Amino acid sequence: MQAVETIRWDERRGELVLLDQRFLPARVKFLRCRDVDDVAVAIKDMAVRGAPAIGVTAAYGMALAALRSRAKTREQLLTKLRQAAKTLGSTRPTAVNLFWALDRMMKRAENIDGSPAEIAKELLNEAHKIHREDVEMNKTIGRLGADLIPDDAKILTHCNAGALATAGYGTALGVIRYAHESGKKILVYASETRPRLQGAKLTAFELKTLKIPFYVVPDTAVAFLMSRGMIDCVVVGADRILAKTGHVINKIGTLSAAVNAQHFNIPFYVAAPTSTIDLHKTVDEVVIEERSEDEVHYVGRERITPPGTRAINYAFDITPPHLVTAVITEKGVFKPNELYKFLTG
Ligand code: MRU
């Protein structure tokens, strides 16, 4: 069951409708995107967030660019689409799904030998396809991952890797949800995820809707909960997994959870579709997004640091493969160092 749709195409008006996650859980508000610039702003300002959701949204952004274009020839349209891909690609640098989706949409456009209107129609179909595939992949991830979750498990998850972060169902939360739906008794600890609080706001919102028992815990409590035997396993999502080495890039705080999990001998699982796997880049080549210092200075509207204070705000961190027990994808469950061979072999 999904309470609200994260991403929806309004067929009648030819617009993309996004659940505006900046207002959750207090208000369920929707944001209408009429052109590619609206989509770029929605991704940059995190009205929509989470690697797979960003990818699906960007795919619709490309379709909107084609549908709204006044290009008269195929070549003119392809030029417009390249510009659109550049605009969308400059929104958030870390989630690989964004670039994966842009690449797939651009290739699709280049392979159609038709009029601008025919290309636009096909691009919308392709965006719908990416949307549907994401939901399917998540359900498979959920099913495969749930096998790793024992009955009566107490699970830590970080950030939000649920239906809100994807086209539906979720990756890490998909695993938790599948385990719950298949009758296992589950208790979830959702770490708050400073500074944007995706765990406290979004994961809590989803778990409450799904009626899965949970506690929200401060990020700083994780090691202590583990030391008390209160956590049996960790399941998180990913923004990018480097296939060559198995490094996992995910929300800031993931690395701390992984280090602690190893210290306390707790399995650490990463759930992600293969669209999150980067076959090319090395650790040194990946750009870790740095966001505004104000996200750290302010809690809501209140400034908590003294004026003049500087803050550091990396949005993601990098967990080395030796801390990762397994990566759960829609194609199977792997050790991080097995991914490259499997996907290229
Ligand atoms: O900054 P966000 O909220 O986009 O970061 C989201 C995460 O880090 C998620 O864990 C990741 O994208 C996987 S979502 C299925």
JSON list of N, CA and C in Angstrom, two decimals, residues 49-52 54 92 94-98 159 237-241 248-251 270 272 275-278 289 315-316:
[
{"chain": "A", "resi": 49, "resn": "ARG", "atom": "N", "xyz": [13.33, 13.89, -3.74]},
{"chain": "A", "resi": 49, "resn": "ARG", "atom": "CA", "xyz": [14.70, 13.49, -3.39]},
{"chain": "A", "resi": 49, "resn": "ARG", "atom": "C", "xyz": [14.75, 11.98, -3.25]},
{"chain": "A", "resi": 50, "resn": "GLY", "atom": "N", "xyz": [15.97, 11.45, -3.06]},
{"chain": "A", "resi": 50, "resn": "GLY", "atom": "CA", "xyz": [16.16, 10.00, -3.07]},
{"chain": "A", "resi": 50, "resn": "GLY", "atom": "C", "xyz": [16.58, 9.62, -4.49]},
{"chain": "A", "resi": 51, "resn": "ALA", "atom": "N", "xyz": [17.67, 8.84, -4.58]},
{"chain": "A", "resi": 51, "resn": "ALA", "atom": "CA", "xyz": [18.29, 8.61, -5.89]},
{"chain": "A", "resi": 51, "resn": "ALA", "atom": "C", "xyz": [17.32, 8.10, -6.96]},
{"chain": "A", "resi": 52, "resn": "PRO", "atom": "N", "xyz": [16.55, 7.01, -6.72]},
{"chain": "A", "resi": 52, "resn": "PRO", "atom": "CA", "xyz": [15.67, 6.53, -7.79]},
{"chain": "A", "resi": 52, "resn": "PRO", "atom": "C", "xyz": [14.58, 7.54, -8.16]},
{"chain": "A", "resi": 54, "resn": "ILE", "atom": "N", "xyz": [14.79, 10.76, -8.00]},
{"chain": "A", "resi": 54, "resn": "ILE", "atom": "CA", "xyz": [15.42, 11.83, -8.78]},
{"chain": "A", "resi": 54, "resn": "ILE", "atom": "C", "xyz": [15.58, 11.37, -10.24]},
{"chain": "A", "resi": 92, "resn": "ARG", "atom": "N", "xyz": [21.90, 17.99, -8.83]},
{"chain": "A", "resi": 92, "resn": "ARG", "atom": "CA", "xyz": [22.50, 17.29, -7.69]},
{"chain": "A", "resi": 92, "resn": "ARG", "atom": "C", "xyz": [23.54, 16.32, -8.26]},
{"chain": "A", "resi": 94, "resn": "THR", "atom": "N", "xyz": [25.49, 13.78, -6.88]},
{"chain": "A", "resi": 94, "resn": "THR", "atom": "CA", "xyz": [25.95, 12.49, -6.34]},
{"chain": "A", "resi": 94, "resn": "THR", "atom": "C", "xyz": [25.11, 11.29, -6.79]},
{"chain": "A", "resi": 95, "resn": "ALA", "atom": "N", "xyz": [23.79, 11.44, -6.81]},
{"chain": "A", "resi": 95, "resn": "ALA", "atom": "CA", "xyz": [22.94, 10.27, -7.15]},
{"chain": "A", "resi": 95, "resn": "ALA", "atom": "C", "xyz": [23.15, 9.88, -8.61]},
{"chain": "A", "resi": 96, "resn": "VAL", "atom": "N", "xyz": [23.64, 8.70, -8.83]},
{"chain": "A", "resi": 96, "resn": "VAL", "atom": "CA", "xyz": [23.97, 8.28, -10.20]},
{"chain": "A", "resi": 96, "resn": "VAL", "atom": "C", "xyz": [22.71, 8.04, -11.03]},
{"chain": "A", "resi": 97, "resn": "ASN", "atom": "N", "xyz": [21.60, 7.75, -10.36]},
{"chain": "A", "resi": 97, "resn": "ASN", "atom": "CA", "xyz": [20.33, 7.49, -11.08]},
{"chain": "A", "resi": 97, "resn": "ASN", "atom": "C", "xyz": [19.95, 8.67, -11.96]},
{"chain": "A", "resi": 98, "resn": "LEU", "atom": "N", "xyz": [20.31, 9.87, -11.54]},
{"chain": "A", "resi": 98, "resn": "LEU", "atom": "CA", "xyz": [20.01, 11.07, -12.32]},
{"chain": "A", "resi": 98, "resn": "LEU", "atom": "C", "xyz": [20.69, 10.96, -13.69]},
{"chain": "A", "resi": 159, "resn": "CYS", "atom": "N", "xyz": [18.28, 7.79, 6.93]},
{"chain": "A", "resi": 159, "resn": "CYS", "atom": "CA", "xyz": [17.71, 8.64, 5.89]},
{"chain": "A", "resi": 159, "resn": "CYS", "atom": "C", "xyz": [16.34, 8.11, 5.48]},
{"chain": "A", "resi": 237, "resn": "GLY", "atom": "N", "xyz": [19.76, 2.52, 1.96]},
{"chain": "A", "resi": 237, "resn": "GLY", "atom": "CA", "xyz": [19.77, 2.63, 0.50]},
{"chain": "A", "resi": 237, "resn": "GLY", "atom": "C", "xyz": [21.12, 3.14, 0.03]},
{"chain": "A", "resi": 238, "resn": "ALA", "atom": "N", "xyz": [21.19, 3.57, -1.23]},
{"chain": "A", "resi": 238, "resn": "ALA", "atom": "CA", "xyz": [22.44, 4.11, -1.76]},
{"chain": "A", "resi": 238, "resn": "ALA", "atom": "C", "xyz": [22.14, 5.13, -2.85]},
{"chain": "A", "resi": 239, "resn": "ASP", "atom": "N", "xyz": [23.03, 6.09, -2.96]},
{"chain": "A", "resi": 239, "resn": "ASP", "atom": "CA", "xyz": [22.94, 7.06, -4.06]},
{"chain": "A", "resi": 239, "resn": "ASP", "atom": "C", "xyz": [23.83, 6.67, -5.22]},
{"chain": "A", "resi": 240, "resn": "ARG", "atom": "N", "xyz": [24.85, 5.89, -4.90]},
{"chain": "A", "resi": 240, "resn": "ARG", "atom": "CA", "xyz": [25.77, 5.44, -5.95]},
{"chain": "A", "resi": 240, "resn": "ARG", "atom": "C", "xyz": [26.61, 4.32, -5.34]},
{"chain": "A", "resi": 241, "resn": "ILE", "atom": "N", "xyz": [26.73, 3.23, -6.06]},
{"chain": "A", "resi": 241, "resn": "ILE", "atom": "CA", "xyz": [27.62, 2.16, -5.61]},
{"chain": "A", "resi": 241, "resn": "ILE", "atom": "C", "xyz": [28.68, 2.00, -6.70]},
{"chain": "A", "resi": 248, "resn": "VAL", "atom": "N", "xyz": [30.16, 2.30, -1.20]},
{"chain": "A", "resi": 248, "resn": "VAL", "atom": "CA", "xyz": [28.74, 2.69, -1.19]},
{"chain": "A", "resi": 248, "resn": "VAL", "atom": "C", "xyz": [28.63, 4.15, -0.77]},
{"chain": "A", "resi": 249, "resn": "ILE", "atom": "N", "xyz": [28.02, 4.95, -1.64]},
{"chain": "A", "resi": 249, "resn": "ILE", "atom": "CA", "xyz": [27.83, 6.37, -1.33]},
{"chain": "A", "resi": 249, "resn": "ILE", "atom": "C", "xyz": [26.37, 6.56, -0.94]},
{"chain": "A", "resi": 250, "resn": "ASN", "atom": "N", "xyz": [26.17, 7.05, 0.24]},
{"chain": "A", "resi": 250, "resn": "ASN", "atom": "CA", "xyz": [24.79, 7.24, 0.73]},
{"chain": "A", "resi": 250, "resn": "ASN", "atom": "C", "xyz": [24.78, 8.41, 1.71]},
{"chain": "A", "resi": 251, "resn": "LYS", "atom": "N", "xyz": [23.62, 8.72, 2.21]},
{"chain": "A", "resi": 251, "resn": "LYS", "atom": "CA", "xyz": [23.40, 9.87, 3.09]},
{"chain": "A", "resi": 251, "resn": "LYS", "atom": "C", "xyz": [24.44, 9.96, 4.20]},
{"chain": "A", "resi": 270, "resn": "VAL", "atom": "N", "xyz": [22.97, -3.07, 2.13]},
{"chain": "A", "resi": 270, "resn": "VAL", "atom": "CA", "xyz": [22.64, -1.93, 1.27]},
{"chain": "A", "resi": 270, "resn": "VAL", "atom": "C", "xyz": [21.67, -2.42, 0.20]},
{"chain": "A", "resi": 272, "resn": "ALA", "atom": "N", "xyz": [19.63, -1.51, -3.22]},
{"chain": "A", "resi": 272, "resn": "ALA", "atom": "CA", "xyz": [19.60, -0.51, -4.31]},
{"chain": "A", "resi": 272, "resn": "ALA", "atom": "C", "xyz": [19.37, -1.21, -5.65]},
{"chain": "A", "resi": 275, "resn": "SER", "atom": "N", "xyz": [20.24, 0.49, -11.29]},
{"chain": "A", "resi": 275, "resn": "SER", "atom": "CA", "xyz": [20.39, 1.85, -11.84]},
{"chain": "A", "resi": 275, "resn": "SER", "atom": "C", "xyz": [21.19, 2.74, -10.88]},
{"chain": "A", "resi": 276, "resn": "THR", "atom": "N", "xyz": [21.46, 2.25, -9.69]},
{"chain": "A", "resi": 276, "resn": "THR", "atom": "CA", "xyz": [22.27, 3.01, -8.71]},
{"chain": "A", "resi": 276, "resn": "THR", "atom": "C", "xyz": [23.74, 2.58, -8.78]},
{"chain": "A", "resi": 277, "resn": "ILE", "atom": "N", "xyz": [24.03, 1.60, -9.62]},
{"chain": "A", "resi": 277, "resn": "ILE", "atom": "CA", "xyz": [25.41, 1.11, -9.67]},
{"chain": "A", "resi": 277, "resn": "ILE", "atom": "C", "xyz": [26.18, 1.81, -10.79]},
{"chain": "A", "resi": 278, "resn": "ASP", "atom": "N", "xyz": [27.32, 2.36, -10.39]},
{"chain": "A", "resi": 278, "resn": "ASP", "atom": "CA", "xyz": [28.17, 3.11, -11.31]},
{"chain": "A", "resi": 278, "resn": "ASP", "atom": "C", "xyz": [29.31, 2.20, -11.75]},
{"chain": "A", "resi": 289, "resn": "GLU", "atom": "N", "xyz": [28.12, 15.87, -2.89]},
{"chain": "A", "resi": 289, "resn": "GLU", "atom": "CA", "xyz": [27.40, 17.14, -2.84]},
{"chain": "A", "resi": 289, "resn": "GLU", "atom": "C", "xyz": [27.64, 17.85, -1.50]},
{"chain": "A", "resi": 315, "resn": "ALA", "atom": "N", "xyz": [26.51, 16.22, 2.00]},
{"chain": "A", "resi": 315, "resn": "ALA", "atom": "CA", "xyz": [25.22, 15.53, 2.01]},
{"chain": "A", "resi": 315, "resn": "ALA", "atom": "C", "xyz": [25.37, 14.00, 2.04]},
{"chain": "A", "resi": 316, "resn": "PHE", "atom": "N", "xyz": [26.54, 13.51, 1.64]},
{"chain": "A", "resi": 316, "resn": "PHE", "atom": "CA", "xyz": [26.73, 12.05, 1.54]},
{"chain": "A", "resi": 316, "resn": "PHE", "atom": "C", "xyz": [28.09, 11.66, 2.10]}
]
